[in-house]
Amino acid sequence: MERLQKILARAGIASRRKCEELIKEGRISVDGRVTTELGVKVDPQKSTITFDGKPLAREDAIYILLNKPAGYVTTLSDPQGRPIVTDLLPGIAQRVFPVGRLDFDTEGALILTNDGRLGQYMQHPRHEINKTYVATVRGTLTPGRISQLEKGVIVDGQRTWPARVRVINRKKNESIVELIIHEGKKRQVRKMLAAVGHPVRSLKRTAYGNLQLGHLAPGKYRLLSEKDLKKIFSGKIPFTFKQIPD
Ligand code: URA
């Protein structure tokens, strides 16, 4: 949701101030109703906005895969003034938002889009989109601990769904472990591993469904194609997809 005058200005109608005047003059409608209120917030992907009766061109949908470095927040503004992920997208004019979140100190795959349908679909627990994480943890993960994670552990008073767990490397003081889960509670992986006695030293998300982060360098992004999106949803994109230019 975004302020109407901002959407109008971005669509190239006029400056933001001039767009406010157009709203007050009753020349803008949202879904068929004249809107003269300045504060009104609208979802440009869902609503039809008209100026003097002519619909605004809908912004093309855009889907981005970013390799988020540690040290960035995934909110669109930060009261503490920390760097935000959209600072890493200088070439992107559209107003995109992250699908889900990654902690300030977590790195890896982060999808950003201006298509609210993707965010809603992917975050609905019913759709169980798998996310893969690689964590470096303190201590040596034993088969017993792994099976606890696989069965589900208690985090914030609730049992987590079974995870798929694979140890990549095991040393005396440290283990590297891959976890595949479809839940997305705040700090879930860190809490799951802490619950079995292995605090996380570093954490990276490496895939959404079968869409791998691959060799994208930290801080870099690329646009996602239809083929990429299909990998997230095991073959079939659950909404009408408008191909974006490569
Ligand atoms: N789990 C976490 O603990 N942190 C993240 O950023 C993502 C999943």
Short mmCIF file of N, CA, C and O in Angstrom, two decimals, residues 105-212:
data_model
loop_
_atom_site.label_atom_id
_atom_site.label_comp_id
_atom_site.label_asym_id
_atom_site.label_seq_id
_atom_site.Cartn_x
_atom_site.Cartn_y
_atom_site.Cartn_z
N ASP A 105 21.79 -9.82 10.58
CA ASP A 105 23.07 -10.51 10.46
C ASP A 105 23.02 -11.80 9.62
O ASP A 105 23.98 -12.56 9.57
N THR A 106 21.88 -12.06 8.97
CA THR A 106 21.80 -13.24 8.07
C THR A 106 22.05 -12.78 6.65
O THR A 106 21.66 -11.68 6.27
N GLU A 107 22.70 -13.64 5.87
CA GLU A 107 22.94 -13.28 4.48
C GLU A 107 22.19 -14.24 3.56
O GLU A 107 21.55 -15.17 4.01
N GLY A 108 22.28 -13.97 2.27
CA GLY A 108 21.78 -14.94 1.30
C GLY A 108 20.57 -14.49 0.52
O GLY A 108 20.27 -13.29 0.41
N ALA A 109 19.86 -15.51 -0.02
CA ALA A 109 18.80 -15.27 -1.01
C ALA A 109 17.64 -14.48 -0.42
O ALA A 109 17.04 -14.88 0.58
N LEU A 110 17.33 -13.37 -1.07
CA LEU A 110 16.17 -12.56 -0.70
C LEU A 110 15.48 -12.13 -1.98
O LEU A 110 16.10 -11.50 -2.85
N ILE A 111 14.20 -12.49 -2.11
CA ILE A 111 13.44 -12.06 -3.28
C ILE A 111 12.79 -10.73 -2.96
O ILE A 111 12.25 -10.53 -1.87
N LEU A 112 12.86 -9.82 -3.91
CA LEU A 112 12.15 -8.54 -3.78
C LEU A 112 11.28 -8.39 -5.03
O LEU A 112 11.68 -8.80 -6.12
N THR A 113 10.10 -7.84 -4.83
CA THR A 113 9.17 -7.69 -5.95
C THR A 113 8.22 -6.53 -5.69
O THR A 113 8.10 -6.08 -4.54
N ASN A 114 7.56 -6.08 -6.75
CA ASN A 114 6.45 -5.13 -6.56
C ASN A 114 5.12 -5.86 -6.75
O ASN A 114 4.07 -5.23 -6.82
N ASP A 115 5.17 -7.17 -6.86
CA ASP A 115 3.96 -7.97 -7.09
C ASP A 115 3.49 -8.58 -5.78
O ASP A 115 4.05 -9.57 -5.30
N GLY A 116 2.46 -7.96 -5.21
CA GLY A 116 1.94 -8.39 -3.92
C GLY A 116 1.48 -9.84 -3.92
O GLY A 116 1.51 -10.52 -2.89
N ARG A 117 1.09 -10.34 -5.10
CA ARG A 117 0.58 -11.73 -5.15
C ARG A 117 1.69 -12.72 -4.79
O ARG A 117 1.45 -13.71 -4.13
N LEU A 118 2.90 -12.43 -5.23
CA LEU A 118 4.00 -13.36 -4.96
C LEU A 118 4.27 -13.42 -3.45
O LEU A 118 4.40 -14.50 -2.87
N GLY A 119 4.33 -12.24 -2.84
CA GLY A 119 4.59 -12.18 -1.40
C GLY A 119 3.52 -12.92 -0.63
O GLY A 119 3.81 -13.75 0.24
N GLN A 120 2.26 -12.64 -0.98
CA GLN A 120 1.15 -13.27 -0.25
C GLN A 120 1.19 -14.78 -0.40
O GLN A 120 1.03 -15.53 0.56
N TYR A 121 1.41 -15.23 -1.63
CA TYR A 121 1.39 -16.66 -1.87
C TYR A 121 2.53 -17.36 -1.13
O TYR A 121 2.34 -18.36 -0.45
N MET A 122 3.71 -16.77 -1.26
CA MET A 122 4.88 -17.47 -0.68
C MET A 122 4.86 -17.49 0.83
O MET A 122 5.41 -18.38 1.46
N GLN A 123 4.21 -16.48 1.43
CA GLN A 123 4.25 -16.43 2.88
C GLN A 123 3.07 -17.14 3.54
O GLN A 123 3.01 -17.24 4.75
N HIS A 124 2.13 -17.63 2.71
CA HIS A 124 1.00 -18.34 3.30
C HIS A 124 1.47 -19.73 3.75
O HIS A 124 1.96 -20.50 2.93
N PRO A 125 1.32 -20.05 5.06
CA PRO A 125 1.86 -21.32 5.55
C PRO A 125 1.32 -22.53 4.78
O PRO A 125 2.01 -23.54 4.63
N ARG A 126 0.09 -22.41 4.26
CA ARG A 126 -0.54 -23.54 3.55
C ARG A 126 0.30 -23.96 2.33
O ARG A 126 0.28 -25.11 1.92
N HIS A 127 1.01 -23.00 1.75
CA HIS A 127 1.72 -23.33 0.51
C HIS A 127 3.09 -23.98 0.73
O HIS A 127 3.68 -24.51 -0.21
N GLU A 128 3.55 -23.93 1.96
CA GLU A 128 4.74 -24.70 2.37
C GLU A 128 5.90 -24.58 1.38
O GLU A 128 6.42 -25.60 0.90
N ILE A 129 6.28 -23.37 1.07
CA ILE A 129 7.44 -23.18 0.19
C ILE A 129 8.71 -23.45 1.01
O ILE A 129 8.93 -22.80 2.04
N ASN A 130 9.51 -24.38 0.55
CA ASN A 130 10.73 -24.71 1.29
C ASN A 130 11.77 -23.61 1.16
O ASN A 130 11.92 -23.00 0.11
N LYS A 131 12.48 -23.39 2.26
CA LYS A 131 13.62 -22.48 2.22
C LYS A 131 14.82 -23.25 2.80
O LYS A 131 14.68 -23.96 3.78
N THR A 132 15.94 -23.09 2.14
CA THR A 132 17.14 -23.82 2.56
C THR A 132 18.11 -22.84 3.21
O THR A 132 18.35 -21.76 2.67
N TYR A 133 18.64 -23.24 4.35
CA TYR A 133 19.59 -22.41 5.09
C TYR A 133 20.86 -23.22 5.35
O TYR A 133 20.78 -24.43 5.59
N VAL A 134 21.98 -22.53 5.32
CA VAL A 134 23.23 -23.16 5.75
C VAL A 134 23.72 -22.38 6.96
O VAL A 134 23.89 -21.16 6.90
N ALA A 135 23.90 -23.10 8.07
CA ALA A 135 24.29 -22.45 9.32
C ALA A 135 25.63 -23.00 9.79
O ALA A 135 25.88 -24.21 9.71
N THR A 136 26.47 -22.10 10.27
CA THR A 136 27.67 -22.54 10.99
C THR A 136 27.33 -22.42 12.46
O THR A 136 26.89 -21.35 12.91
N VAL A 137 27.47 -23.53 13.17
CA VAL A 137 27.04 -23.53 14.58
C VAL A 137 28.21 -23.92 15.50
O VAL A 137 29.16 -24.57 15.05
N ARG A 138 28.07 -23.54 16.73
CA ARG A 138 29.07 -23.95 17.74
C ARG A 138 28.89 -25.41 18.08
O ARG A 138 27.75 -25.88 18.20
N GLY A 139 29.98 -26.14 18.20
CA GLY A 139 29.91 -27.52 18.69
C GLY A 139 29.72 -28.53 17.58
O GLY A 139 29.52 -28.19 16.41
N THR A 140 29.77 -29.80 17.96
CA THR A 140 29.64 -30.89 16.99
C THR A 140 28.22 -31.43 17.03
O THR A 140 27.78 -31.95 18.06
N LEU A 141 27.53 -31.35 15.92
CA LEU A 141 26.14 -31.83 15.87
C LEU A 141 26.12 -33.36 15.87
O LEU A 141 26.71 -33.98 14.98
N THR A 142 25.45 -33.92 16.82
CA THR A 142 25.40 -35.40 16.90
C THR A 142 24.15 -35.91 16.18
O THR A 142 23.19 -35.15 15.99
N PRO A 143 24.14 -37.20 15.80
CA PRO A 143 22.94 -37.75 15.16
C PRO A 143 21.69 -37.55 16.02
O PRO A 143 20.59 -37.32 15.50
N GLY A 144 21.84 -37.59 17.35
CA GLY A 144 20.69 -37.40 18.24
C GLY A 144 20.08 -36.00 18.08
O GLY A 144 18.85 -35.84 18.01
N ARG A 145 20.95 -35.00 18.01
CA ARG A 145 20.47 -33.61 17.85
C ARG A 145 19.82 -33.42 16.48
O ARG A 145 18.82 -32.72 16.34
N ILE A 146 20.44 -34.07 15.49
CA ILE A 146 19.87 -33.95 14.13
C ILE A 146 18.46 -34.53 14.11
O ILE A 146 17.53 -33.93 13.57
N SER A 147 18.31 -35.68 14.75
CA SER A 147 16.98 -36.29 14.70
C SER A 147 15.96 -35.45 15.49
O SER A 147 14.79 -35.37 15.11
N GLN A 148 16.41 -34.74 16.54
CA GLN A 148 15.50 -33.81 17.24
C GLN A 148 15.01 -32.72 16.28
O GLN A 148 13.82 -32.40 16.23
N LEU A 149 15.96 -32.15 15.52
CA LEU A 149 15.59 -31.09 14.56
C LEU A 149 14.65 -31.64 13.50
O LEU A 149 13.71 -30.97 13.07
N GLU A 150 14.92 -32.86 13.08
CA GLU A 150 14.09 -33.46 12.03
C GLU A 150 12.66 -33.70 12.52
O GLU A 150 11.71 -33.55 11.77
N LYS A 151 12.55 -34.03 13.80
CA LYS A 151 11.20 -34.30 14.34
C LYS A 151 10.47 -33.02 14.69
O LYS A 151 9.24 -32.99 14.73
N GLY A 152 11.22 -31.96 14.98
CA GLY A 152 10.61 -30.70 15.43
C GLY A 152 11.03 -30.41 16.85
O GLY A 152 11.08 -31.32 17.69
N VAL A 153 11.36 -29.15 17.11
CA VAL A 153 11.77 -28.75 18.47
C VAL A 153 10.85 -27.63 18.95
O VAL A 153 10.13 -27.04 18.14
N ILE A 154 10.87 -27.37 20.24
CA ILE A 154 9.97 -26.33 20.76
C ILE A 154 10.66 -24.97 20.64
O ILE A 154 11.75 -24.76 21.20
N VAL A 155 10.02 -24.09 19.91
CA VAL A 155 10.52 -22.72 19.75
C VAL A 155 9.37 -21.78 20.11
O VAL A 155 8.27 -21.92 19.56
N ASP A 156 9.62 -20.88 21.05
CA ASP A 156 8.57 -19.95 21.51
C ASP A 156 7.28 -20.69 21.88
O ASP A 156 6.18 -20.29 21.48
N GLY A 157 7.43 -21.82 22.55
CA GLY A 157 6.26 -22.55 23.04
C GLY A 157 5.55 -23.40 22.00
O GLY A 157 4.52 -24.00 22.30
N GLN A 158 6.07 -23.46 20.78
CA GLN A 158 5.40 -24.26 19.75
C GLN A 158 6.39 -25.20 19.08
O GLN A 158 7.55 -24.82 18.88
N ARG A 159 5.88 -26.39 18.72
CA ARG A 159 6.78 -27.33 18.04
C ARG A 159 6.94 -26.92 16.57
O ARG A 159 5.95 -26.61 15.91
N THR A 160 8.18 -26.91 16.12
CA THR A 160 8.41 -26.57 14.71
C THR A 160 8.03 -27.77 13.85
O THR A 160 8.01 -28.91 14.31
N TRP A 161 7.74 -27.49 12.56
CA TRP A 161 7.46 -28.58 11.63
C TRP A 161 8.76 -29.34 11.40
O TRP A 161 9.84 -28.77 11.52
N PRO A 162 8.64 -30.61 11.03
CA PRO A 162 9.86 -31.37 10.77
C PRO A 162 10.75 -30.67 9.74
O PRO A 162 10.24 -30.10 8.78
N ALA A 163 12.06 -30.70 10.01
CA ALA A 163 13.00 -30.07 9.09
C ALA A 163 13.80 -31.16 8.38
O ALA A 163 13.93 -32.27 8.90
N ARG A 164 14.29 -30.85 7.19
CA ARG A 164 15.27 -31.75 6.57
C ARG A 164 16.65 -31.23 6.94
O ARG A 164 16.91 -30.04 6.81
N VAL A 165 17.48 -32.11 7.45
CA VAL A 165 18.76 -31.67 8.02
C VAL A 165 19.90 -32.49 7.42
O VAL A 165 19.79 -33.71 7.31
N ARG A 166 20.97 -31.81 7.05
CA ARG A 166 22.13 -32.50 6.48
C ARG A 166 23.38 -31.81 7.01
O ARG A 166 23.51 -30.58 6.91
N VAL A 167 24.27 -32.61 7.60
CA VAL A 167 25.52 -32.00 8.08
C VAL A 167 26.49 -31.93 6.91
O VAL A 167 26.74 -32.92 6.23
N ILE A 168 27.03 -30.75 6.67
CA ILE A 168 27.95 -30.56 5.55
C ILE A 168 29.39 -30.77 6.03
O ILE A 168 30.23 -31.30 5.33
N ASN A 169 29.65 -30.32 7.24
CA ASN A 169 31.01 -30.44 7.78
C ASN A 169 30.92 -30.49 9.30
O ASN A 169 30.13 -29.76 9.90
N ARG A 170 31.72 -31.36 9.88
CA ARG A 170 31.68 -31.50 11.33
C ARG A 170 33.10 -31.42 11.86
O ARG A 170 33.95 -32.20 11.42
N LYS A 171 33.36 -30.46 12.76
CA LYS A 171 34.69 -30.38 13.38
C LYS A 171 34.48 -30.50 14.88
O LYS A 171 33.36 -30.64 15.34
N LYS A 172 35.58 -30.35 15.62
CA LYS A 172 35.47 -30.51 17.07
C LYS A 172 34.62 -29.39 17.67
O LYS A 172 33.74 -29.61 18.50
N ASN A 173 34.87 -28.15 17.22
CA ASN A 173 34.20 -27.01 17.86
C ASN A 173 33.13 -26.36 17.01
O ASN A 173 32.51 -25.39 17.44
N GLU A 174 32.95 -26.88 15.82
CA GLU A 174 32.05 -26.18 14.90
C GLU A 174 31.46 -27.17 13.90
O GLU A 174 32.13 -28.10 13.48
N SER A 175 30.19 -26.94 13.50
CA SER A 175 29.60 -27.77 12.46
C SER A 175 28.94 -26.85 11.43
O SER A 175 28.47 -25.77 11.78
N ILE A 176 28.91 -27.34 10.20
CA ILE A 176 28.16 -26.62 9.17
C ILE A 176 27.00 -27.52 8.78
O ILE A 176 27.19 -28.70 8.46
N VAL A 177 25.80 -26.96 8.86
CA VAL A 177 24.62 -27.79 8.68
C VAL A 177 23.63 -27.10 7.73
O VAL A 177 23.50 -25.88 7.74
N GLU A 178 22.99 -27.94 6.91
CA GLU A 178 21.96 -27.41 6.01
C GLU A 178 20.60 -27.80 6.56
O GLU A 178 20.39 -28.96 6.92
N LEU A 179 19.69 -26.83 6.61
CA LEU A 179 18.34 -27.08 7.11
C LEU A 179 17.33 -26.65 6.06
O LEU A 179 17.46 -25.55 5.51
N ILE A 180 16.36 -27.50 5.80
CA ILE A 180 15.29 -27.09 4.88
C ILE A 180 13.99 -27.06 5.67
O ILE A 180 13.58 -28.06 6.26
N ILE A 181 13.37 -25.86 5.70
CA ILE A 181 12.11 -25.70 6.45
C ILE A 181 11.14 -24.89 5.59
O ILE A 181 11.57 -24.23 4.65
N HIS A 182 9.85 -24.98 5.92
CA HIS A 182 8.92 -24.13 5.17
C HIS A 182 8.26 -23.09 6.05
O HIS A 182 7.51 -22.25 5.57
N GLU A 183 8.56 -23.12 7.34
CA GLU A 183 8.03 -22.08 8.22
C GLU A 183 8.94 -20.85 8.13
O GLU A 183 10.09 -20.96 7.73
N GLY A 184 8.42 -19.72 8.60
CA GLY A 184 9.24 -18.51 8.52
C GLY A 184 9.09 -17.63 9.73
O GLY A 184 8.93 -16.41 9.60
N LYS A 185 9.12 -18.24 10.92
CA LYS A 185 8.99 -17.41 12.12
C LYS A 185 10.28 -16.63 12.32
O LYS A 185 11.35 -17.04 11.86
N LYS A 186 10.15 -15.52 13.06
CA LYS A 186 11.30 -14.65 13.28
C LYS A 186 12.44 -15.43 13.94
O LYS A 186 12.23 -16.10 14.94
N ARG A 187 13.60 -15.35 13.37
CA ARG A 187 14.83 -15.99 13.87
C ARG A 187 14.65 -17.50 14.08
O ARG A 187 15.23 -18.10 14.98
N GLN A 188 13.83 -18.09 13.22
CA GLN A 188 13.47 -19.50 13.42
C GLN A 188 14.67 -20.44 13.41
O GLN A 188 14.78 -21.31 14.28
N VAL A 189 15.54 -20.31 12.43
CA VAL A 189 16.65 -21.26 12.34
C VAL A 189 17.59 -21.08 13.54
O VAL A 189 18.04 -22.05 14.16
N ARG A 190 17.86 -19.82 13.88
CA ARG A 190 18.74 -19.56 15.03
C ARG A 190 18.13 -20.17 16.30
O ARG A 190 18.82 -20.79 17.10
N LYS A 191 16.81 -20.01 16.45
CA LYS A 191 16.16 -20.53 17.66
C LYS A 191 16.12 -22.05 17.65
O LYS A 191 16.28 -22.69 18.69
N MET A 192 15.91 -22.64 16.49
CA MET A 192 15.87 -24.11 16.42
C MET A 192 17.23 -24.70 16.80
O MET A 192 17.30 -25.67 17.57
N LEU A 193 18.28 -24.10 16.27
CA LEU A 193 19.61 -24.64 16.56
C LEU A 193 20.01 -24.35 18.00
O LEU A 193 20.63 -25.19 18.66
N ALA A 194 19.63 -23.18 18.51
CA ALA A 194 19.93 -22.88 19.92
C ALA A 194 19.17 -23.87 20.82
O ALA A 194 19.70 -24.31 21.85
N ALA A 195 17.95 -24.25 20.40
CA ALA A 195 17.13 -25.16 21.21
C ALA A 195 17.78 -26.54 21.36
O ALA A 195 17.51 -27.25 22.33
N VAL A 196 18.63 -26.92 20.41
CA VAL A 196 19.31 -28.21 20.56
C VAL A 196 20.76 -28.01 21.01
O VAL A 196 21.60 -28.92 20.90
N GLY A 197 21.06 -26.82 21.52
CA GLY A 197 22.36 -26.59 22.15
C GLY A 197 23.47 -26.18 21.19
O GLY A 197 24.65 -26.30 21.54
N HIS A 198 23.10 -25.70 19.99
CA HIS A 198 24.14 -25.30 19.03
C HIS A 198 23.89 -23.88 18.51
O HIS A 198 23.31 -23.71 17.43
N PRO A 199 24.33 -22.88 19.26
CA PRO A 199 24.09 -21.50 18.81
C PRO A 199 24.72 -21.23 17.44
O PRO A 199 25.80 -21.75 17.13
N VAL A 200 24.01 -20.43 16.66
CA VAL A 200 24.45 -20.13 15.29
C VAL A 200 25.55 -19.07 15.31
O VAL A 200 25.43 -18.05 15.99
N ARG A 201 26.61 -19.34 14.53
CA ARG A 201 27.66 -18.33 14.36
C ARG A 201 27.40 -17.51 13.11
O ARG A 201 27.63 -16.31 13.09
N SER A 202 26.99 -18.16 12.05
CA SER A 202 26.62 -17.41 10.86
C SER A 202 25.55 -18.19 10.11
O SER A 202 25.46 -19.42 10.25
N LEU A 203 24.74 -17.43 9.36
CA LEU A 203 23.57 -18.06 8.72
C LEU A 203 23.37 -17.47 7.34
O LEU A 203 23.47 -16.25 7.15
N LYS A 204 23.06 -18.38 6.41
CA LYS A 204 22.85 -17.94 5.02
C LYS A 204 21.67 -18.71 4.43
O LYS A 204 21.57 -19.92 4.63
N ARG A 205 20.78 -18.00 3.72
CA ARG A 205 19.72 -18.71 3.00
C ARG A 205 20.24 -18.98 1.59
O ARG A 205 20.70 -18.06 0.91
N THR A 206 20.17 -20.24 1.19
CA THR A 206 20.76 -20.60 -0.11
C THR A 206 19.72 -20.93 -1.18
O THR A 206 20.08 -21.01 -2.35
N ALA A 207 18.46 -21.12 -0.81
CA ALA A 207 17.46 -21.44 -1.84
C ALA A 207 16.04 -21.18 -1.34
O ALA A 207 15.76 -21.27 -0.15
N TYR A 208 15.19 -20.84 -2.30
CA TYR A 208 13.73 -20.84 -2.12
C TYR A 208 13.22 -21.96 -3.01
O TYR A 208 13.42 -21.90 -4.23
N GLY A 209 12.56 -22.95 -2.48
CA GLY A 209 12.16 -24.10 -3.32
C GLY A 209 13.41 -24.63 -4.00
O GLY A 209 14.44 -24.85 -3.37
N ASN A 210 13.32 -24.80 -5.33
CA ASN A 210 14.51 -25.27 -6.08
C ASN A 210 15.27 -24.12 -6.72
O ASN A 210 16.14 -24.35 -7.56
N LEU A 211 14.94 -22.91 -6.35
CA LEU A 211 15.68 -21.76 -6.89
C LEU A 211 16.90 -21.50 -6.01
O LEU A 211 16.78 -21.05 -4.88
N GLN A 212 18.06 -21.79 -6.57
CA GLN A 212 19.30 -21.66 -5.80
C GLN A 212 19.86 -20.25 -5.92
O GLN A 212 19.75 -19.62 -6.97
#
